[in-house]
XYZ file of N, CA and C in Angstrom:
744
model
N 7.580 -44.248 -10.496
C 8.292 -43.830 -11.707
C 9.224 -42.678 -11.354
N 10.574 -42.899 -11.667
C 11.696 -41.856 -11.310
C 11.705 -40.953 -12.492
N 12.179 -40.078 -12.176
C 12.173 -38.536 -13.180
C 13.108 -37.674 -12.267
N 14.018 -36.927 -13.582
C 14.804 -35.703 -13.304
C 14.651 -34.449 -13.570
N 13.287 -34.368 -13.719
C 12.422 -33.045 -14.015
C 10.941 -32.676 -13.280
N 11.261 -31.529 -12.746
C 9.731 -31.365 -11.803
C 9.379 -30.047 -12.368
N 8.143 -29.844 -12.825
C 7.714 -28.409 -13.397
C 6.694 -28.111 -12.591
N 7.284 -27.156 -12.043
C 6.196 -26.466 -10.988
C 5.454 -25.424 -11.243
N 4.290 -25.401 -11.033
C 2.892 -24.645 -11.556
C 2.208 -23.644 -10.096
N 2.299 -22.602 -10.296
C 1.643 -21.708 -9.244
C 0.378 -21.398 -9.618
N -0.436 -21.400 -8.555
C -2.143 -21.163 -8.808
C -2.488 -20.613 -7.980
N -3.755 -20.050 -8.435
C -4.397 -19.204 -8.010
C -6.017 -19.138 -8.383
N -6.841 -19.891 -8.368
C -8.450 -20.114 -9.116
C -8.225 -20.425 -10.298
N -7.635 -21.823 -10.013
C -7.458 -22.628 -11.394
C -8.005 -23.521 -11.672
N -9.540 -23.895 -11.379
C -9.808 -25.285 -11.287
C -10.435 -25.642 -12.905
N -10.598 -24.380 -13.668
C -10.616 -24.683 -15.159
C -9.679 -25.480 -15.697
N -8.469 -25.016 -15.522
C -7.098 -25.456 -15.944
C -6.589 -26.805 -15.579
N -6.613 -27.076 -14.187
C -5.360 -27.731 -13.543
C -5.034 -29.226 -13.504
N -6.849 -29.741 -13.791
C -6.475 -31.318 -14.477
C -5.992 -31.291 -15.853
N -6.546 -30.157 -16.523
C -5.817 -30.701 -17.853
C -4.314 -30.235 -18.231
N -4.147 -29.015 -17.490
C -2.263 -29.426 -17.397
C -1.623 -30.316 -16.787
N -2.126 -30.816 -16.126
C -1.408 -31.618 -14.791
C -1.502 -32.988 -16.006
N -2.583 -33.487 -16.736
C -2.486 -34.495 -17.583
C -1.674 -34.323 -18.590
N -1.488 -32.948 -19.318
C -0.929 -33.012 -20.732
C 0.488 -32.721 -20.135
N 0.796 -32.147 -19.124
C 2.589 -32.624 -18.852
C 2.976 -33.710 -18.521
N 2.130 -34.761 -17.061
C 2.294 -36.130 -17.273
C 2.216 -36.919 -18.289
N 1.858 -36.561 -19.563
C 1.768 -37.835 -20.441
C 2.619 -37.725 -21.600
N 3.594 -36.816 -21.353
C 4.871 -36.480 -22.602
C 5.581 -37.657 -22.634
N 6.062 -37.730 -23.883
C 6.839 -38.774 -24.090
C 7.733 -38.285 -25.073
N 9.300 -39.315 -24.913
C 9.373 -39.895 -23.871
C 10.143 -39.760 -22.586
N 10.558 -37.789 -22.456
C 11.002 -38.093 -21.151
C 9.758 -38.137 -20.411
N 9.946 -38.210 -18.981
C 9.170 -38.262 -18.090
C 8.989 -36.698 -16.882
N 7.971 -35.860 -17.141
C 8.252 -34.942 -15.829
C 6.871 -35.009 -14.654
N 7.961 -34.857 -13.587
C 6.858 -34.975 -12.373
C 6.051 -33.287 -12.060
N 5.290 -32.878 -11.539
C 4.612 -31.934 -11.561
C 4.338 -31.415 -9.887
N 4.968 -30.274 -9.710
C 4.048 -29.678 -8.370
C 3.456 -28.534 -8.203
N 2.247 -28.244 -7.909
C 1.630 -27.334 -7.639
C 1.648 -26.509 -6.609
N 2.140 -25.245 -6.177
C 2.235 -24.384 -5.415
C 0.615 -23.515 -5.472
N -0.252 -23.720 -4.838
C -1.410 -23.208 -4.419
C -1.453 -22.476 -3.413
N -2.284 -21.074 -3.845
C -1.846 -19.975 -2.595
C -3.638 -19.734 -2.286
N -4.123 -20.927 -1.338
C -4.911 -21.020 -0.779
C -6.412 -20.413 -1.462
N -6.623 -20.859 -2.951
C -7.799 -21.026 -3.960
C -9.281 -21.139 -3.623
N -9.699 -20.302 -3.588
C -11.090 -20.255 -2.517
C -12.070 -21.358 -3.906
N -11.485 -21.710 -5.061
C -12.283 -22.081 -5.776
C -12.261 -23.792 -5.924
N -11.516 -24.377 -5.126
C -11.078 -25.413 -4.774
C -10.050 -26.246 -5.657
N -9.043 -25.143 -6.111
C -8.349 -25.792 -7.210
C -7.116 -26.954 -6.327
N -6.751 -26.738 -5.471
C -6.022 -27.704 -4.703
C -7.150 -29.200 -4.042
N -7.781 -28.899 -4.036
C -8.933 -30.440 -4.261
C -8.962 -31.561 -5.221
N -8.680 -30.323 -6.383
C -8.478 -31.138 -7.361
C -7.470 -32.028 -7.724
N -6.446 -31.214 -7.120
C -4.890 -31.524 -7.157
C -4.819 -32.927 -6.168
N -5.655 -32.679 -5.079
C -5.245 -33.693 -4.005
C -5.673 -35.178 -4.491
N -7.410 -34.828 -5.159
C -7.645 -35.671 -5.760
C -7.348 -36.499 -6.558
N -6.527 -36.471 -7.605
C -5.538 -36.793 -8.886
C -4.723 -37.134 -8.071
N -3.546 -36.931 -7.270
C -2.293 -37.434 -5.938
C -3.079 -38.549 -5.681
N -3.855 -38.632 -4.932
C -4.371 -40.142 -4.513
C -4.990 -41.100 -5.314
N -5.139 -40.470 -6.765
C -5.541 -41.893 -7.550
C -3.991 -42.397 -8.714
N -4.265 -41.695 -9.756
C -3.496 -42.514 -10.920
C -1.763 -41.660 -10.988
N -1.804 -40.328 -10.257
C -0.660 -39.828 -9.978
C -0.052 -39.162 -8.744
N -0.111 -40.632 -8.673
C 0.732 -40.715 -6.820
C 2.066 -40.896 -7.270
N 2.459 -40.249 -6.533
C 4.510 -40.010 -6.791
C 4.785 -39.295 -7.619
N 4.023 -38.777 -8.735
C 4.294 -37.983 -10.053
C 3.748 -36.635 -9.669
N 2.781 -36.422 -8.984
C 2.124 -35.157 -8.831
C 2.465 -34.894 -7.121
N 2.396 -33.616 -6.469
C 2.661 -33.040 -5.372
C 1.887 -31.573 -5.436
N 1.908 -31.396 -4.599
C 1.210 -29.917 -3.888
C 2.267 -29.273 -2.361
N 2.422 -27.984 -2.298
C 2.576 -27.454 -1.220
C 1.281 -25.996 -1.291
N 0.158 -26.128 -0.106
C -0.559 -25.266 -0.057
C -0.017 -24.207 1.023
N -0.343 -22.546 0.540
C -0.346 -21.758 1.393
C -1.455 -21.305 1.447
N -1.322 -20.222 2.211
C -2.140 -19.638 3.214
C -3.065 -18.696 2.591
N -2.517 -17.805 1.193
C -2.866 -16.878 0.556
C -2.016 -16.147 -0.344
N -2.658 -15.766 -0.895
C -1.838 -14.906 -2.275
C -0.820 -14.143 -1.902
N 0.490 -15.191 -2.250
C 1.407 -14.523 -1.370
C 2.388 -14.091 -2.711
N 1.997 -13.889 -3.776
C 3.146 -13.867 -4.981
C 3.656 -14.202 -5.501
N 3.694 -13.992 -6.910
C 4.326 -15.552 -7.844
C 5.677 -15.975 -7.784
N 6.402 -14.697 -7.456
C 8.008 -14.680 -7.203
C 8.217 -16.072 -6.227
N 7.102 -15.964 -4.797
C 7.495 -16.318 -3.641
C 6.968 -17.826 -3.545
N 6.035 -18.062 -4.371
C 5.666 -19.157 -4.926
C 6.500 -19.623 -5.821
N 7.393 -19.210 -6.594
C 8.469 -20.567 -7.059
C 9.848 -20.021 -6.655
N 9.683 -19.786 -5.690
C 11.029 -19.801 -4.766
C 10.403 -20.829 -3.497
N 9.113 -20.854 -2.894
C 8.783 -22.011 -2.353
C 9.231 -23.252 -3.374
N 8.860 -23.587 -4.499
C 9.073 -24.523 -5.225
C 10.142 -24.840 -5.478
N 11.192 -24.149 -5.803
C 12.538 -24.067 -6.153
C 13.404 -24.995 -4.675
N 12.769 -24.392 -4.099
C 13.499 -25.120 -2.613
C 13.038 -26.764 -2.240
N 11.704 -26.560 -2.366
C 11.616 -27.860 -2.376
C 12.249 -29.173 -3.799
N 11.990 -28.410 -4.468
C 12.599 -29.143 -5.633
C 14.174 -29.667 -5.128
N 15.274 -28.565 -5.354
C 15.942 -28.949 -4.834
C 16.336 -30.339 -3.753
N 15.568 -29.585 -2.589
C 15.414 -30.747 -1.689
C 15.485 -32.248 -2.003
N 14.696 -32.256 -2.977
C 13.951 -33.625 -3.206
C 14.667 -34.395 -4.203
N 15.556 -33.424 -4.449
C 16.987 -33.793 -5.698
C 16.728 -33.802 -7.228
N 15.936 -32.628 -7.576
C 15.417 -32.780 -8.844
C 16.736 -31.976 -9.916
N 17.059 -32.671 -10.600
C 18.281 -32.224 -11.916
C 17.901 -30.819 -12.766
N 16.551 -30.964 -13.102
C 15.996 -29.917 -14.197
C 14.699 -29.469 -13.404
N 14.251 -28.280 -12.980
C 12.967 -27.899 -12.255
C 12.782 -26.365 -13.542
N 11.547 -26.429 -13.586
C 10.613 -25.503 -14.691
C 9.668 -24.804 -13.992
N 9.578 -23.799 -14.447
C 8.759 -22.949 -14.519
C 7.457 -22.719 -15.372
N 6.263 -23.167 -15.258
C 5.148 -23.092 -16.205
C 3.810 -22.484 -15.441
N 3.300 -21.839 -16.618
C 2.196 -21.441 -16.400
C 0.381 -22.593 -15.941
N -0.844 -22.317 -15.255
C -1.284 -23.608 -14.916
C -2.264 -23.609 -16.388
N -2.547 -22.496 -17.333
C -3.564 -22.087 -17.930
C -3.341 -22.173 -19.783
N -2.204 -22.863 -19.803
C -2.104 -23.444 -20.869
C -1.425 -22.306 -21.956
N -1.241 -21.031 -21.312
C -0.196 -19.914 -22.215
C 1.221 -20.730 -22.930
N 1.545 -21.389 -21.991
C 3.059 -22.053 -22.348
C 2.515 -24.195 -22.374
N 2.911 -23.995 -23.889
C 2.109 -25.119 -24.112
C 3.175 -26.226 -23.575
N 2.193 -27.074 -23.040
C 3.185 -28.487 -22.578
C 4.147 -29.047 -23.550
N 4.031 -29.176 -24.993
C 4.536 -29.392 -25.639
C 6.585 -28.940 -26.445
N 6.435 -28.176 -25.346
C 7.605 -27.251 -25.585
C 8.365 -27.828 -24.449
N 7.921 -28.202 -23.019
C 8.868 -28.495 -22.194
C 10.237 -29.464 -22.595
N 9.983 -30.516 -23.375
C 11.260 -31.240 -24.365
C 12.093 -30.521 -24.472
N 11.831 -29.557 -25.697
C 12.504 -28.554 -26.386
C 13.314 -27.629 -25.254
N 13.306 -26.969 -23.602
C 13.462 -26.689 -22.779
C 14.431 -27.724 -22.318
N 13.808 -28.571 -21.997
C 14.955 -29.709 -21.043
C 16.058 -30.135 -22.132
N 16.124 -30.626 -23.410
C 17.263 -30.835 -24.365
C 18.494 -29.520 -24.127
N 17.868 -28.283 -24.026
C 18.809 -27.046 -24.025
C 19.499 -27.267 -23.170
N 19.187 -27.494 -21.964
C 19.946 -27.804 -20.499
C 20.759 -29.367 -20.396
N 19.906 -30.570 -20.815
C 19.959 -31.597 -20.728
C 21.566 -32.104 -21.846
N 21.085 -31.670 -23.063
C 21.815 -32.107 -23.956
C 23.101 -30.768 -24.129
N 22.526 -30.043 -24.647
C 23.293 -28.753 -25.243
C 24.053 -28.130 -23.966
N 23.778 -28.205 -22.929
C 24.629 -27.778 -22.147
C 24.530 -26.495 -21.541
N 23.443 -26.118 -21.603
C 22.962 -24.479 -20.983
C 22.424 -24.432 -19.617
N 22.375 -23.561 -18.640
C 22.370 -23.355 -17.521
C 20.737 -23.638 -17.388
N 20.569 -22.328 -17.580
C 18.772 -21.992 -18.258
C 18.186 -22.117 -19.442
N 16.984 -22.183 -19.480
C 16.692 -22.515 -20.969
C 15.203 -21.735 -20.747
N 15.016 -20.632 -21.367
C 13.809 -19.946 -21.619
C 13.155 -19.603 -23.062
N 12.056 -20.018 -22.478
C 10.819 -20.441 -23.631
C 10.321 -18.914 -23.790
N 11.040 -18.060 -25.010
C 11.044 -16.797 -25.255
C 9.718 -17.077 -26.544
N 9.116 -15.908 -26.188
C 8.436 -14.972 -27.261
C 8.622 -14.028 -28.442
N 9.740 -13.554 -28.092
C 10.401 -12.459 -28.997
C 12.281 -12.693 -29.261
N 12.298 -13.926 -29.303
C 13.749 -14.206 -29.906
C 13.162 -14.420 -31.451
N 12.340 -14.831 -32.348
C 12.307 -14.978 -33.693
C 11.360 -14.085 -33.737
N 11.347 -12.507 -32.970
C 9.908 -11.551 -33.647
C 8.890 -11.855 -32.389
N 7.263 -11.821 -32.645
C 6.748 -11.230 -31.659
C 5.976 -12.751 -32.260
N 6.152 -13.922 -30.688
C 4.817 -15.116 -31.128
C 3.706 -14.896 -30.146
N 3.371 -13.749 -30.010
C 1.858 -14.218 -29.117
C 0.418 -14.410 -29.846
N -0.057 -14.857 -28.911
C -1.586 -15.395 -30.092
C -2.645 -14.399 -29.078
N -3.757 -13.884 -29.453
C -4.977 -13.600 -28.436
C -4.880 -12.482 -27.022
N -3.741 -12.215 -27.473
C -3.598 -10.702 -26.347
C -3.960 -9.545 -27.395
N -4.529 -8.708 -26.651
C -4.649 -7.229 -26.900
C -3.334 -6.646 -27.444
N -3.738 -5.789 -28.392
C -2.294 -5.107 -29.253
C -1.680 -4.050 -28.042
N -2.555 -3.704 -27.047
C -1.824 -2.698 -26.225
C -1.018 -3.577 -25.101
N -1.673 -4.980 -24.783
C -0.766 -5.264 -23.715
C 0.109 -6.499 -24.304
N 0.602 -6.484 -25.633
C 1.662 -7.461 -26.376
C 2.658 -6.278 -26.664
N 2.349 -4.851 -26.722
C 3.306 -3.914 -27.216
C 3.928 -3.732 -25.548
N 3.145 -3.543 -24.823
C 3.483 -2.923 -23.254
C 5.035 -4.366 -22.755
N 4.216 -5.931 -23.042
C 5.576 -6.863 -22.859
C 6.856 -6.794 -23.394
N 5.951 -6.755 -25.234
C 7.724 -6.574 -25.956
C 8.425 -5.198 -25.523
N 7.945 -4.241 -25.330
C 9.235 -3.045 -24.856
C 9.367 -2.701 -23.624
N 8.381 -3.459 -22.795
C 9.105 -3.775 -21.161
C 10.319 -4.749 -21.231
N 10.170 -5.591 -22.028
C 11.974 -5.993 -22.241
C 12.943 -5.732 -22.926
N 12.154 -4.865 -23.941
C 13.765 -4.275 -24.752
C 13.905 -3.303 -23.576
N 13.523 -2.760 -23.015
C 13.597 -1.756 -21.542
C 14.688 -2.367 -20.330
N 14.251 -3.358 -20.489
C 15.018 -4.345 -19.360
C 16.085 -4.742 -20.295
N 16.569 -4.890 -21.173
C 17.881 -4.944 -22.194
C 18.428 -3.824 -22.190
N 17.926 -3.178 -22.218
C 18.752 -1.705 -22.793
C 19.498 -1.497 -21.235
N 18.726 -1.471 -20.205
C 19.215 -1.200 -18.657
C 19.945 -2.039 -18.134
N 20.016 -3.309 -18.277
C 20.455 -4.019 -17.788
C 21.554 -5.022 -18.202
N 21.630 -4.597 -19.847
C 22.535 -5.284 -20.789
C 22.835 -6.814 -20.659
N 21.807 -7.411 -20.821
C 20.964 -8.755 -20.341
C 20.785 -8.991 -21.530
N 21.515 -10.191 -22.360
C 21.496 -10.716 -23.689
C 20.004 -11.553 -24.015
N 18.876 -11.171 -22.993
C 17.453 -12.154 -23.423
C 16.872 -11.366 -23.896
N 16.209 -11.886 -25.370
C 14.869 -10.881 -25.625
C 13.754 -11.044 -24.738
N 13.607 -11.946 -24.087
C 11.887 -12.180 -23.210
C 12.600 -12.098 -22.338
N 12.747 -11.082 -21.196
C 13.225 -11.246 -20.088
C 11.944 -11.532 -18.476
N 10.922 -11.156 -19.828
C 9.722 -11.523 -18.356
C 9.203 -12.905 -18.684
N 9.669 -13.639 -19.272
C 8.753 -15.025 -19.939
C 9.035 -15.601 -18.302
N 7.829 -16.086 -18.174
C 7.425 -17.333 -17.175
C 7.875 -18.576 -17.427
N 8.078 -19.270 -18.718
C 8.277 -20.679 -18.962
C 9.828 -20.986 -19.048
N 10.052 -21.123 -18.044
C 11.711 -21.769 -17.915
C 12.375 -22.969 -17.075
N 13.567 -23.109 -17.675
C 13.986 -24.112 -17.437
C 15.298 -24.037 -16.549
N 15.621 -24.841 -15.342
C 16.984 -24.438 -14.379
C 17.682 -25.539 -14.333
N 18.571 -25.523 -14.908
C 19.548 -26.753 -14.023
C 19.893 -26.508 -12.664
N 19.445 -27.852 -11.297
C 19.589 -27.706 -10.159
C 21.172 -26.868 -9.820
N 21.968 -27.070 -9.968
C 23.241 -25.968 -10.042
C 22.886 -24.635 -9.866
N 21.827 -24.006 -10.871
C 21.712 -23.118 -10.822
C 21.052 -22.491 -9.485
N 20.460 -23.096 -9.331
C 18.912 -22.597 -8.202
C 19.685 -22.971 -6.562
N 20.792 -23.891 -6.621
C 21.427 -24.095 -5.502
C 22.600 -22.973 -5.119
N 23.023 -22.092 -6.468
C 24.006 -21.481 -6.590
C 23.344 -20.008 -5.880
N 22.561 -19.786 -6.710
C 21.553 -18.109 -6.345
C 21.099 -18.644 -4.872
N 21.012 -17.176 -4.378
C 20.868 -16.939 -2.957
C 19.326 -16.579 -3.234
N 18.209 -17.743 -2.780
C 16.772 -17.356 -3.136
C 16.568 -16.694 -2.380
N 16.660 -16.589 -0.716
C 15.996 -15.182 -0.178
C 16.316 -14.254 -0.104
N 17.119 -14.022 -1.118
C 17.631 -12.603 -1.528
C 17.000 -11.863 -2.256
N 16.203 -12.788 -3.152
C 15.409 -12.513 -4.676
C 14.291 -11.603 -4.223
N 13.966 -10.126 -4.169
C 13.369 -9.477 -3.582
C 11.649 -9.141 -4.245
N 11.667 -9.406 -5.699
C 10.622 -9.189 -6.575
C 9.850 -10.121 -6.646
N 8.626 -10.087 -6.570
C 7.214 -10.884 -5.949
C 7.011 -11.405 -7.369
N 6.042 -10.261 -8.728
C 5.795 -10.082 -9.571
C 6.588 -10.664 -10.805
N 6.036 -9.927 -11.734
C 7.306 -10.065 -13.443
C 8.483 -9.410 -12.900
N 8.840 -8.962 -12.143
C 10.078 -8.191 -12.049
C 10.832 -9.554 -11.309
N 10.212 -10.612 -10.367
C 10.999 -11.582 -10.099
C 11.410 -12.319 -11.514
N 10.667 -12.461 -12.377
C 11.446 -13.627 -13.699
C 12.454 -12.976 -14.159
N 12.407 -11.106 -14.507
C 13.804 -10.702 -14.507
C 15.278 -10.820 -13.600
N 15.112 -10.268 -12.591
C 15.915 -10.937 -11.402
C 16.479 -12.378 -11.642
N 15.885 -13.182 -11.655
C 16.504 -14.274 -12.038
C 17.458 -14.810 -12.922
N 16.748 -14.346 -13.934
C 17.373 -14.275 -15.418
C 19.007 -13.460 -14.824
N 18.218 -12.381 -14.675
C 19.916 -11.331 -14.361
C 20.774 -12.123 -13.252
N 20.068 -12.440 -12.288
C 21.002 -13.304 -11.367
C 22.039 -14.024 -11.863
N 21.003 -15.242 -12.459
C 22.076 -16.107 -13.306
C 22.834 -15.831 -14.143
N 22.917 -15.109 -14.844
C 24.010 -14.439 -16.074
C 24.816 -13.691 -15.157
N 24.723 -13.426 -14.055
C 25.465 -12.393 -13.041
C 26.611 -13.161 -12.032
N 25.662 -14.565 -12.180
C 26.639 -15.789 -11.702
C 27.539 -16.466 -12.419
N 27.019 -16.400 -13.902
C 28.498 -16.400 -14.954
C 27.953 -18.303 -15.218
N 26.257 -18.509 -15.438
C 25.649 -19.212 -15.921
C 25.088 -18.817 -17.632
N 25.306 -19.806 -18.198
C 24.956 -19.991 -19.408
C 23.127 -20.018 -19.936
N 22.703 -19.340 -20.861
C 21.040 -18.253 -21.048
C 21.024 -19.099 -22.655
N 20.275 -20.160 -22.916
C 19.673 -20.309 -24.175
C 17.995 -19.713 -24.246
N 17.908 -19.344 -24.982
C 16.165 -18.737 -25.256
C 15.821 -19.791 -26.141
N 15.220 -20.447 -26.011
C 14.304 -21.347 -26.923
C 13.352 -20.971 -27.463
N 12.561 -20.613 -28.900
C 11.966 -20.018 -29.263
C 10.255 -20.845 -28.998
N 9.031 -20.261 -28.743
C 7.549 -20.638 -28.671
C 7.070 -19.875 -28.480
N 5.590 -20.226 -28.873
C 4.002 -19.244 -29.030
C 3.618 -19.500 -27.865
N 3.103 -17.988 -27.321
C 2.678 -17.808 -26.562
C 0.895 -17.510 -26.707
N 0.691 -18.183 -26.035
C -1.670 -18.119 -26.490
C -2.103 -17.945 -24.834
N -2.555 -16.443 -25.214
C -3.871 -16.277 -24.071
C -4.466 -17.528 -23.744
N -4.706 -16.985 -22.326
C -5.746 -18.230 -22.005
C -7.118 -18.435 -22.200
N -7.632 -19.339 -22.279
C -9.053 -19.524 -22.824
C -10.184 -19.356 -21.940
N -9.344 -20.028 -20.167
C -10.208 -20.560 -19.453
C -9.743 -19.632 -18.298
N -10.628 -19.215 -17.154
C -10.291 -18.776 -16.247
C -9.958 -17.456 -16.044
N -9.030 -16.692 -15.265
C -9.082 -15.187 -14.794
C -7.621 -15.009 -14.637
N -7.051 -13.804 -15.909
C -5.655 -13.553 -15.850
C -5.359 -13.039 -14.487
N -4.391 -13.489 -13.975
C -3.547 -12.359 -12.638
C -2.940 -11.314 -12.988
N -2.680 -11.094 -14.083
C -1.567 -10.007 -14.560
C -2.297 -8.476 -14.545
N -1.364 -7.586 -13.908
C -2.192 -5.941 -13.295
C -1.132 -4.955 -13.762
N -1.528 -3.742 -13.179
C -0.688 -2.570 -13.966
C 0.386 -2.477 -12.868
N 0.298 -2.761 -11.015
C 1.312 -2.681 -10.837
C 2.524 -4.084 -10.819
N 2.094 -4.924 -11.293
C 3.267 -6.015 -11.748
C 3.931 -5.643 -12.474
N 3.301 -4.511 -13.780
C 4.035 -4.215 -14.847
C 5.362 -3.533 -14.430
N 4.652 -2.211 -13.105
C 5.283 -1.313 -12.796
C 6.560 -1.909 -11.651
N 6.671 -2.877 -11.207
C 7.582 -3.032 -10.670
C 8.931 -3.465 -11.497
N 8.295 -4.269 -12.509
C 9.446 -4.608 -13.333
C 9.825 -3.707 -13.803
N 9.018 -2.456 -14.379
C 9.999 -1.298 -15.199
C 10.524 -0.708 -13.991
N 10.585 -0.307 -12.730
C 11.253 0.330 -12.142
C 12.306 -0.398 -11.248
N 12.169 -2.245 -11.098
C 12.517 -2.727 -10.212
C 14.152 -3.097 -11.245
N 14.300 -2.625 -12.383
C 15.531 -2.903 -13.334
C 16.191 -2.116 -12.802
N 16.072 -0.916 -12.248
C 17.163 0.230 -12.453
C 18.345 -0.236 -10.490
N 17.315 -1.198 -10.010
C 17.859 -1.458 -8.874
C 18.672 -2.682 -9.310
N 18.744 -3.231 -10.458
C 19.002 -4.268 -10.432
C 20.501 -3.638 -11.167
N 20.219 -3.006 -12.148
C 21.604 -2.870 -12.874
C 22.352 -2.038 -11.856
N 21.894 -1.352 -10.636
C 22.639 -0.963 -9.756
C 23.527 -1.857 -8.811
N 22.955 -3.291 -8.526
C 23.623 -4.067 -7.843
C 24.531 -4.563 -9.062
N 24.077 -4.735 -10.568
C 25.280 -5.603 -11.265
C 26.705 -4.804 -10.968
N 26.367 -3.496 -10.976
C 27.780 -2.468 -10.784
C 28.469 -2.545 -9.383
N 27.851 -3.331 -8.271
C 28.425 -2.792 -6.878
C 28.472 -4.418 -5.974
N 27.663 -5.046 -6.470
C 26.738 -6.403 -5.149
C 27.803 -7.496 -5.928
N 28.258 -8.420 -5.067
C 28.734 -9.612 -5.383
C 28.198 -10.563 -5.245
N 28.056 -11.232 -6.723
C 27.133 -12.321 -6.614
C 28.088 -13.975 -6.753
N 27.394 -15.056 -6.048
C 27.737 -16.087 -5.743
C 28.258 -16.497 -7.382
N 29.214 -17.389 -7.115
C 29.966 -17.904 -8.829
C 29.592 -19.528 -8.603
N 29.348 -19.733 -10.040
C 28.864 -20.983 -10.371
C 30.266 -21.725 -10.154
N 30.364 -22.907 -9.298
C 31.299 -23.848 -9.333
C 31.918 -24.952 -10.651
């Protein structure tokens, strides 16, 4: 089964999660998206699982590239990004494995790019107000004004500038210089974002709820936070000085 969409999922001790995302994105209808998992060597055997599912009912639809170890989420879908590419994929995504960014939204993502004509398409939190479900009031206040933070500095027209769930038209991801992209953490989903608007690519925010996860063990720490608030002020320093590649 051919498809022009691959949504790639980074893990890390996901074996709560990873059949049942890996099922509820394969079975959208009616586009079709293929799925790869970037696993950074899961002592809990979540790439087993993955391999397992590849050799029965989603062979050709599902993929894996395993590393070695927790090498960073940045660097993990910039592994993905490349291979995607490679493999000639039109629309490649960004999703979470733990069900925060519901499968159900990826449509709504690919139409922005697909139909409407937008570069990126990010599955924002705080373009209609604040949608999160099941986070703590201290660390839903700490996201929303780590990006009005990253707006104000960087004069970056996204309200969610750290959202994980996005969408690239291959153009884009062929255009940006990935080993340039220096931020591991949340400060890589900013970078990006800024990249592309820096390349003189087109930013729809698509509005969705965002829900804690139910199952499994958040990755998210105080210094991820801290790179993104400090890793902006380097960034609006290159928008003023660094020349960035132009979209053809």
């Amino acid at each position: 089964m051919s498809t022009d969409s691959l949504v790639i999922i980074p893990t890390y001790n996901e074996k709560e999660n990873i059949e049942n995302i890996i099922r509820a994105v394969t079975s959208l209808e009616p586009h079709t998206f293929n799925v790869l998992v970037i696993d950074d060597g899961s002592p809990d055997g979540t790439a087993d699982i993955v391999k397992r599912l590849m050799e029965g009912e989603f062979k050709d639809r599902l993929f894996i590239v395993e590393r070695s170890g927790k090498l960073g989420l940045g660097t993990a879908y910039i592994a993905g990004f490349k291979w995607a590419t490679e493999a000639g994929y039109d629309y490649i995504f960004e999703m979470d494995a733990d069900f925060s960014h519901n499968p159900a939204d990826l449509p709504r993502l690919y139409e922005a790019c697909a139909t409407e004509g937008y570069d990126v398409a990010v599955g924002s939190r705080y373009i209609t107000g604040v949608n999160v479900v099941n986070w703590p009031m201290g660390r839903v206040l700490m996201s929303y004004f780590a990006s009005k933070y990253v707006q104000f500095i960087t004069r970056l027209k996204v309200h969610d500038t750290t959202a994980g769930f996005v969408c690239y038209r291959r153009e884009v991801l062929e255009t940006i210089d990935l080993d340039a992209i220096r931020f591991k953490g949340y400060a890589f989903q900013i970078e990006m974002k800024f990249t592309a608007h820096q390349c003189g690519f087109r930013i729809k925010e698509v509005p969705v709820i965002f829900v804690n996860r139910e199952l499994g063990t958040s990755k998210m720490s105080g210094g991820i936070f801290s790179e993104a608030l400090f890793g902006v002020m380097k960034l609006r320093w290159d928008g003023w000085f660094k020349k960035y590649p132009e979209r053809q």
